[in-house]
Amino acid sequence: LALVGLPGYGHRAVTTLSGGQAQRVALARSLAPRPRLLLLDEPLSALDRALRESLSQDLARILRAEGMTALYVTHDHAEAEAVADRVGVMVAGRLRALGTMGALRAHPGDEEVARFLGV
């Protein structure tokens, strides 16, 4: 719980936590068994913009500090850029581009990827 910024919250019921705190508890539970790969599917999608931005920064810090590999699914470009070292763009179930967000924006590879990235 200290790793996700909730020291001393172990005694509290999840139902008494805010949305952001509950997301942090879920992340702590996911990290506890120290998996080799963490799968996160839209983990911050139910949160408001400000909380998403804050938690995406925290999540990136935690993953890097723990040296953990994560497959992070999101449609939010800013969130992907904040969390990911490399971004994959999928179109119709196929991986169409892979690289840093900056590299993909500079050289998206094709029109669909460019349109998705807004370039």
Coordinates of N, CA, C and O in Angstrom, one line a residue:
L1 N 0.8 -1.2 0.0 CA 0.0 0.0 0.0 C 0.9 1.3 0.0 O 0.5 2.3 -0.6
A2 N 2.0 1.2 0.6 CA 2.9 2.4 0.6 C 3.4 2.7 -0.8 O 3.5 3.8 -1.2
L3 N 3.6 1.6 -1.6 CA 4.1 1.8 -3.0 C 3.1 2.6 -3.8 O 3.4 3.4 -4.6
V4 N 1.8 2.4 -3.6 CA 0.7 3.1 -4.3 C 0.2 4.3 -3.6 O -0.8 4.9 -4.0
G5 N 0.9 4.8 -2.6 CA 0.5 6.0 -1.9 C -0.6 5.9 -0.9 O -1.3 6.9 -0.6
L6 N -0.8 4.7 -0.3 CA -1.9 4.5 0.6 C -1.4 3.8 1.9 O -2.0 2.9 2.4
P7 N -0.3 4.3 2.5 CA 0.1 3.7 3.8 C -0.9 3.9 4.8 O -1.6 4.9 4.9
G8 N -1.2 2.9 5.6 CA -2.2 3.0 6.7 C -3.6 2.7 6.3 O -4.5 2.8 7.1
Y9 N -3.8 2.4 5.0 CA -5.2 2.2 4.6 C -5.6 0.7 4.6 O -6.7 0.4 4.2
G10 N -4.8 -0.1 5.1 CA -5.0 -1.6 5.1 C -6.3 -2.0 5.8 O -6.9 -3.0 5.5
H11 N -6.6 -1.3 6.8 CA -7.8 -1.6 7.6 C -9.1 -1.1 7.0 O -10.2 -1.6 7.5
R12 N -9.1 -0.3 6.0 CA -10.3 0.3 5.5 C -11.0 -0.6 4.4 O -10.3 -1.2 3.6
A13 N -12.3 -0.6 4.5 CA -13.0 -1.4 3.5 C -13.0 -0.6 2.1 O -13.0 0.6 2.1
V14 N -12.9 -1.4 1.1 CA -12.8 -0.8 -0.3 C -14.0 0.1 -0.5 O -13.8 1.2 -1.2
T15 N -15.1 -0.2 0.0 CA -16.3 0.6 -0.3 C -16.2 2.0 0.4 O -17.0 2.8 0.0
T16 N -15.3 2.2 1.3 CA -15.2 3.5 1.9 C -14.1 4.4 1.2 O -13.9 5.5 1.6
L17 N -13.5 3.9 0.2 CA -12.4 4.6 -0.5 C -13.0 5.4 -1.7 O -14.0 5.0 -2.3
S18 N -12.3 6.4 -2.1 CA -12.6 7.2 -3.3 C -12.3 6.4 -4.5 O -11.6 5.3 -4.4
G19 N -12.7 6.8 -5.7 CA -12.4 6.1 -6.9 C -11.0 5.9 -7.2 O -10.5 4.8 -7.5
G20 N -10.2 7.0 -6.9 CA -8.8 6.9 -7.1 C -8.1 6.0 -6.1 O -7.2 5.2 -6.5
Q21 N -8.5 6.0 -4.9 CA -8.0 5.2 -3.9 C -8.3 3.7 -4.2 O -7.4 2.8 -4.0
A22 N -9.5 3.4 -4.7 CA -9.9 2.1 -5.0 C -9.0 1.6 -6.2 O -8.6 0.4 -6.2
Q23 N -8.7 2.4 -7.2 CA -7.9 2.1 -8.3 C -6.5 1.7 -7.8 O -5.8 0.8 -8.2
R24 N -6.0 2.5 -6.8 CA -4.7 2.2 -6.2 C -4.6 0.9 -5.5 O -3.6 0.2 -5.6
V25 N -5.7 0.6 -4.8 CA -5.8 -0.7 -4.1 C -5.8 -1.8 -5.1 O -5.1 -2.8 -5.0
A26 N -6.5 -1.7 -6.2 CA -6.5 -2.7 -7.3 C -5.1 -2.9 -7.9 O -4.7 -4.0 -8.1
L27 N -4.4 -1.8 -8.0 CA -3.1 -1.9 -8.6 C -2.2 -2.6 -7.6 O -1.4 -3.4 -7.9
A28 N -2.3 -2.2 -6.3 CA -1.5 -2.9 -5.2 C -1.7 -4.4 -5.2 O -0.8 -5.2 -5.1
R29 N -3.0 -4.8 -5.4 CA -3.3 -6.2 -5.4 C -2.7 -6.9 -6.6 O -2.3 -8.0 -6.6
S30 N -2.7 -6.2 -7.7 CA -2.1 -6.7 -9.0 C -0.6 -6.9 -8.9 O 0.0 -7.8 -9.4
L31 N 0.0 -6.0 -8.2 CA 1.5 -6.0 -8.0 C 2.0 -6.9 -6.9 O 3.1 -7.4 -7.0
A32 N 1.1 -7.2 -6.0 CA 1.6 -8.1 -4.8 C 2.2 -9.4 -5.2 O 3.2 -9.7 -4.6
P33 N 1.7 -10.2 -6.1 CA 2.3 -11.4 -6.5 C 3.6 -11.3 -7.4 O 4.2 -12.3 -7.7
R34 N 3.9 -10.0 -7.7 CA 5.1 -9.7 -8.5 C 5.1 -10.5 -9.8 O 6.0 -11.2 -10.1
P35 N 4.0 -10.3 -10.6 CA 3.9 -11.0 -11.9 C 5.0 -10.5 -12.9 O 5.5 -9.4 -12.8
R36 N 5.4 -11.4 -13.8 CA 6.4 -11.0 -14.8 C 5.8 -10.0 -15.8 O 6.5 -9.2 -16.4
L37 N 4.5 -10.1 -16.0 CA 3.8 -9.3 -17.0 C 2.4 -8.9 -16.3 O 1.7 -9.7 -15.9
L38 N 2.2 -7.6 -16.3 CA 0.9 -7.1 -15.8 C 0.0 -6.6 -16.9 O 0.5 -5.8 -17.8
L39 N -1.2 -7.1 -17.0 CA -2.1 -6.7 -18.1 C -3.1 -5.7 -17.5 O -3.8 -6.0 -16.5
L40 N -3.2 -4.6 -18.1 CA -4.1 -3.5 -17.6 C -4.9 -3.1 -18.8 O -4.4 -2.5 -19.8
D41 N -6.2 -3.3 -18.7 CA -7.2 -3.0 -19.8 C -8.0 -1.7 -19.3 O -8.9 -1.9 -18.5
E42 N -7.7 -0.6 -19.9 CA -8.4 0.7 -19.6 C -8.5 0.9 -18.0 O -9.6 1.1 -17.5
P43 N -7.4 0.8 -17.3 CA -7.5 0.8 -15.9 C -7.9 2.1 -15.3 O -8.4 2.1 -14.1
L44 N -7.8 3.2 -16.0 CA -8.2 4.5 -15.4 C -9.5 5.1 -16.1 O -9.8 6.2 -15.9
S45 N -10.1 4.3 -17.0 CA -11.2 4.9 -17.8 C -12.4 5.4 -17.0 O -13.1 6.3 -17.5
A46 N -12.6 4.9 -15.8 CA -13.8 5.3 -15.0 C -13.6 6.5 -14.2 O -14.5 7.0 -13.5
L47 N -12.4 7.1 -14.3 CA -12.0 8.2 -13.4 C -12.1 9.6 -14.2 O -12.0 9.6 -15.4
D48 N -12.3 10.6 -13.5 CA -12.3 12.0 -14.1 C -10.9 12.3 -14.6 O -9.9 11.7 -14.3
R49 N -10.8 13.3 -15.5 CA -9.6 13.6 -16.3 C -8.4 14.0 -15.3 O -7.3 13.5 -15.5
A50 N -8.7 14.8 -14.3 CA -7.6 15.2 -13.4 C -7.0 14.0 -12.7 O -5.8 13.8 -12.5
L51 N -7.9 13.1 -12.2 CA -7.5 11.9 -11.5 C -6.7 11.0 -12.4 O -5.7 10.4 -12.0
R52 N -7.2 10.8 -13.6 CA -6.6 10.0 -14.6 C -5.1 10.4 -14.9 O -4.2 9.6 -14.9
E53 N -5.0 11.7 -15.0 CA -3.6 12.3 -15.3 C -2.7 12.0 -14.1 O -1.6 11.6 -14.3
S54 N -3.2 12.3 -12.9 CA -2.4 12.0 -11.7 C -2.0 10.6 -11.6 O -0.8 10.2 -11.4
L55 N -3.0 9.7 -11.7 CA -2.7 8.3 -11.5 C -1.9 7.7 -12.7 O -1.1 6.8 -12.4
S56 N -2.0 8.2 -13.9 CA -1.2 7.7 -15.0 C 0.3 8.0 -14.7 O 1.2 7.1 -14.9
Q57 N 0.6 9.2 -14.1 CA 2.0 9.5 -13.7 C 2.4 8.6 -12.6 O 3.6 8.1 -12.6
D58 N 1.6 8.4 -11.6 CA 1.9 7.5 -10.5 C 2.2 6.0 -11.0 O 3.1 5.4 -10.6
L59 N 1.3 5.6 -11.9 CA 1.4 4.2 -12.4 C 2.7 4.1 -13.2 O 3.4 3.1 -13.0
A60 N 3.1 5.0 -14.0 CA 4.3 5.0 -14.7 C 5.5 4.9 -13.8 O 6.4 4.1 -14.0
R61 N 5.5 5.7 -12.7 CA 6.6 5.7 -11.7 C 6.7 4.4 -11.1 O 7.8 3.8 -10.9
I62 N 5.5 3.8 -10.7 CA 5.5 2.5 -10.0 C 6.1 1.4 -10.9 O 6.9 0.6 -10.4
L63 N 5.6 1.3 -12.1 CA 6.0 0.3 -13.0 C 7.5 0.4 -13.2 O 8.2 -0.7 -13.3
R64 N 8.0 1.6 -13.4 CA 9.4 1.7 -13.7 C 10.3 1.4 -12.4 O 11.3 0.7 -12.5
A65 N 9.8 1.8 -11.3 CA 10.5 1.5 -10.0 C 10.5 0.0 -9.7 O 11.5 -0.5 -9.2
E66 N 9.5 -0.7 -10.1 CA 9.4 -2.1 -9.8 C 10.1 -2.9 -11.0 O 10.2 -4.1 -10.9
G67 N 10.4 -2.2 -12.1 CA 11.0 -2.9 -13.2 C 10.0 -3.9 -13.8 O 10.4 -4.9 -14.3
M68 N 8.7 -3.5 -13.8 CA 7.7 -4.4 -14.3 C 7.3 -4.1 -15.7 O 7.1 -2.9 -16.1
T69 N 7.1 -5.1 -16.5 CA 6.5 -5.0 -17.8 C 5.0 -5.0 -17.7 O 4.4 -5.9 -17.1
A70 N 4.4 -4.1 -18.5 CA 2.9 -4.1 -18.5 C 2.4 -3.9 -19.9 O 3.1 -3.2 -20.7
L71 N 1.4 -4.6 -20.2 CA 0.6 -4.4 -21.4 C -0.6 -3.6 -21.0 O -1.4 -4.0 -20.3
Y72 N -0.6 -2.3 -21.5 CA -1.5 -1.3 -21.0 C -2.4 -0.9 -22.2 O -2.0 -0.3 -23.2
V73 N -3.7 -1.2 -22.1 CA -4.7 -0.9 -23.2 C -5.4 0.4 -22.8 O -5.9 0.5 -21.7
T74 N -5.3 1.4 -23.8 CA -6.0 2.6 -23.6 C -6.3 3.2 -25.0 O -5.6 3.0 -25.9
H75 N -7.3 4.1 -25.0 CA -7.6 4.8 -26.2 C -7.2 6.3 -26.0 O -7.3 7.1 -26.9
D76 N -6.7 6.6 -24.8 CA -6.3 8.0 -24.5 C -4.9 8.2 -24.8 O -4.0 7.6 -24.2
H77 N -4.6 9.0 -25.8 CA -3.2 9.3 -26.3 C -2.3 9.8 -25.2 O -1.2 9.4 -25.0
A78 N -2.8 10.8 -24.4 CA -2.0 11.4 -23.3 C -1.7 10.3 -22.3 O -0.6 10.3 -21.7
E79 N -2.6 9.5 -21.9 CA -2.4 8.4 -21.0 C -1.3 7.5 -21.5 O -0.4 7.1 -20.7
A80 N -1.5 7.1 -22.7 CA -0.5 6.2 -23.3 C 0.9 6.8 -23.3 O 1.9 6.1 -22.9
E81 N 1.0 8.1 -23.6 CA 2.3 8.7 -23.6 C 2.9 8.8 -22.2 O 4.1 8.7 -22.1
A82 N 2.0 9.1 -21.2 CA 2.5 9.2 -19.9 C 3.0 7.9 -19.3 O 4.0 7.8 -18.6
V83 N 2.4 6.8 -19.7 CA 2.7 5.5 -19.0 C 3.7 4.6 -19.8 O 4.6 4.0 -19.3
A84 N 3.6 4.7 -21.2 CA 4.3 3.7 -22.0 C 5.7 4.2 -22.4 O 5.9 5.4 -22.7
D85 N 6.6 3.2 -22.5 CA 7.9 3.5 -23.1 C 7.7 3.3 -24.6 O 8.3 4.0 -25.4
R86 N 6.9 2.3 -25.0 CA 6.6 2.1 -26.4 C 5.1 1.9 -26.6 O 4.4 1.4 -25.7
V87 N 4.6 2.4 -27.7 CA 3.2 2.4 -28.0 C 2.9 1.6 -29.2 O 3.6 1.7 -30.2
G88 N 1.9 0.7 -29.1 CA 1.5 0.0 -30.3 C 0.1 0.5 -30.7 O -0.8 0.7 -29.8
V89 N -0.1 0.7 -32.0 CA -1.4 1.1 -32.5 C -2.0 -0.1 -33.2 O -1.4 -0.6 -34.2
M90 N -3.2 -0.5 -32.8 CA -3.9 -1.6 -33.4 C -5.1 -1.0 -34.2 O -5.8 -0.1 -33.7
V91 N -5.3 -1.5 -35.4 CA -6.4 -1.2 -36.2 C -7.0 -2.5 -36.7 O -6.3 -3.4 -37.2
A92 N -8.3 -2.7 -36.4 CA -9.0 -3.9 -36.7 C -8.3 -5.2 -36.3 O -8.2 -6.2 -37.0
G93 N -7.8 -5.1 -35.0 CA -7.2 -6.3 -34.4 C -5.8 -6.6 -34.8 O -5.2 -7.6 -34.5
R94 N -5.2 -5.7 -35.6 CA -3.8 -5.9 -36.1 C -2.9 -4.8 -35.7 O -3.3 -3.7 -35.7
L95 N -1.7 -5.2 -35.2 CA -0.7 -4.2 -34.8 C -0.2 -3.5 -36.1 O 0.4 -4.2 -36.9
R96 N -0.4 -2.2 -36.1 CA -0.1 -1.5 -37.4 C 1.2 -0.6 -37.1 O 1.8 -0.2 -38.1
A97 N 1.5 -0.3 -35.9 CA 2.6 0.6 -35.6 C 3.1 0.3 -34.2 O 2.3 0.0 -33.3
L98 N 4.4 0.5 -34.0 CA 5.0 0.3 -32.7 C 6.2 1.2 -32.6 O 7.1 1.3 -33.5
G99 N 6.3 1.9 -31.5 CA 7.4 2.8 -31.2 C 7.1 3.8 -30.1 O 6.0 3.7 -29.5
T100 N 7.9 4.7 -29.9 CA 7.6 5.8 -28.9 C 6.5 6.7 -29.5 O 6.4 6.7 -30.8
M101 N 5.8 7.3 -28.7 CA 4.7 8.2 -29.2 C 5.3 9.3 -30.1 O 4.7 9.6 -31.2
G102 N 6.4 9.8 -29.8 CA 7.1 10.8 -30.6 C 7.4 10.3 -32.0 O 7.2 11.0 -33.0
A103 N 8.0 9.1 -32.0 CA 8.4 8.5 -33.3 C 7.2 8.2 -34.1 O 7.2 8.4 -35.4
L104 N 6.1 7.7 -33.5 CA 4.9 7.4 -34.2 C 4.2 8.6 -34.8 O 3.7 8.6 -35.9
R105 N 4.3 9.7 -34.0 CA 3.7 10.9 -34.6 C 4.5 11.5 -35.7 O 4.0 12.0 -36.7
A106 N 5.8 11.3 -35.6 CA 6.7 11.8 -36.7 C 6.6 10.9 -38.0 O 6.6 11.4 -39.1
H107 N 6.4 9.6 -37.8 CA 6.4 8.7 -38.9 C 5.3 7.6 -38.6 O 5.7 6.5 -38.2
P108 N 4.1 7.9 -38.8 CA 3.0 7.0 -38.4 C 3.0 5.7 -39.3 O 2.4 4.7 -38.8
G109 N 3.5 5.7 -40.4 CA 3.6 4.5 -41.2 C 2.5 4.4 -42.2 O 2.7 4.0 -43.4
D110 N 1.3 4.8 -41.9 CA 0.2 4.8 -42.8 C -0.9 5.7 -42.4 O -0.9 6.3 -41.3
E111 N -1.9 6.0 -43.3 CA -2.9 7.0 -43.1 C -3.8 6.7 -41.9 O -4.2 7.6 -41.2
E112 N -4.2 5.4 -41.7 CA -5.1 5.1 -40.6 C -4.4 5.3 -39.3 O -5.1 5.8 -38.4
V113 N -3.1 5.0 -39.2 CA -2.4 5.2 -37.9 C -2.3 6.7 -37.7 O -2.5 7.2 -36.6
A114 N -2.0 7.5 -38.7 CA -1.8 8.9 -38.6 C -3.2 9.5 -38.2 O -3.2 10.4 -37.3
R115 N -4.3 9.1 -38.8 CA -5.6 9.6 -38.4 C -5.9 9.3 -37.0 O -6.4 10.1 -36.2
F116 N -5.6 8.1 -36.5 CA -5.9 7.7 -35.1 C -5.1 8.6 -34.2 O -5.6 9.0 -33.1
L117 N -3.8 8.8 -34.5 CA -3.0 9.7 -33.7 C -3.2 11.1 -33.8 O -2.7 11.9 -33.1
G118 N -4.1 11.5 -34.8 CA -4.4 12.9 -35.0 C -3.3 13.7 -35.6 O -3.2 14.9 -35.4
V119 N -2.5 13.1 -36.5 CA -1.4 13.8 -37.2 C -1.7 13.8 -38.7 O -2.4 13.0 -39.2

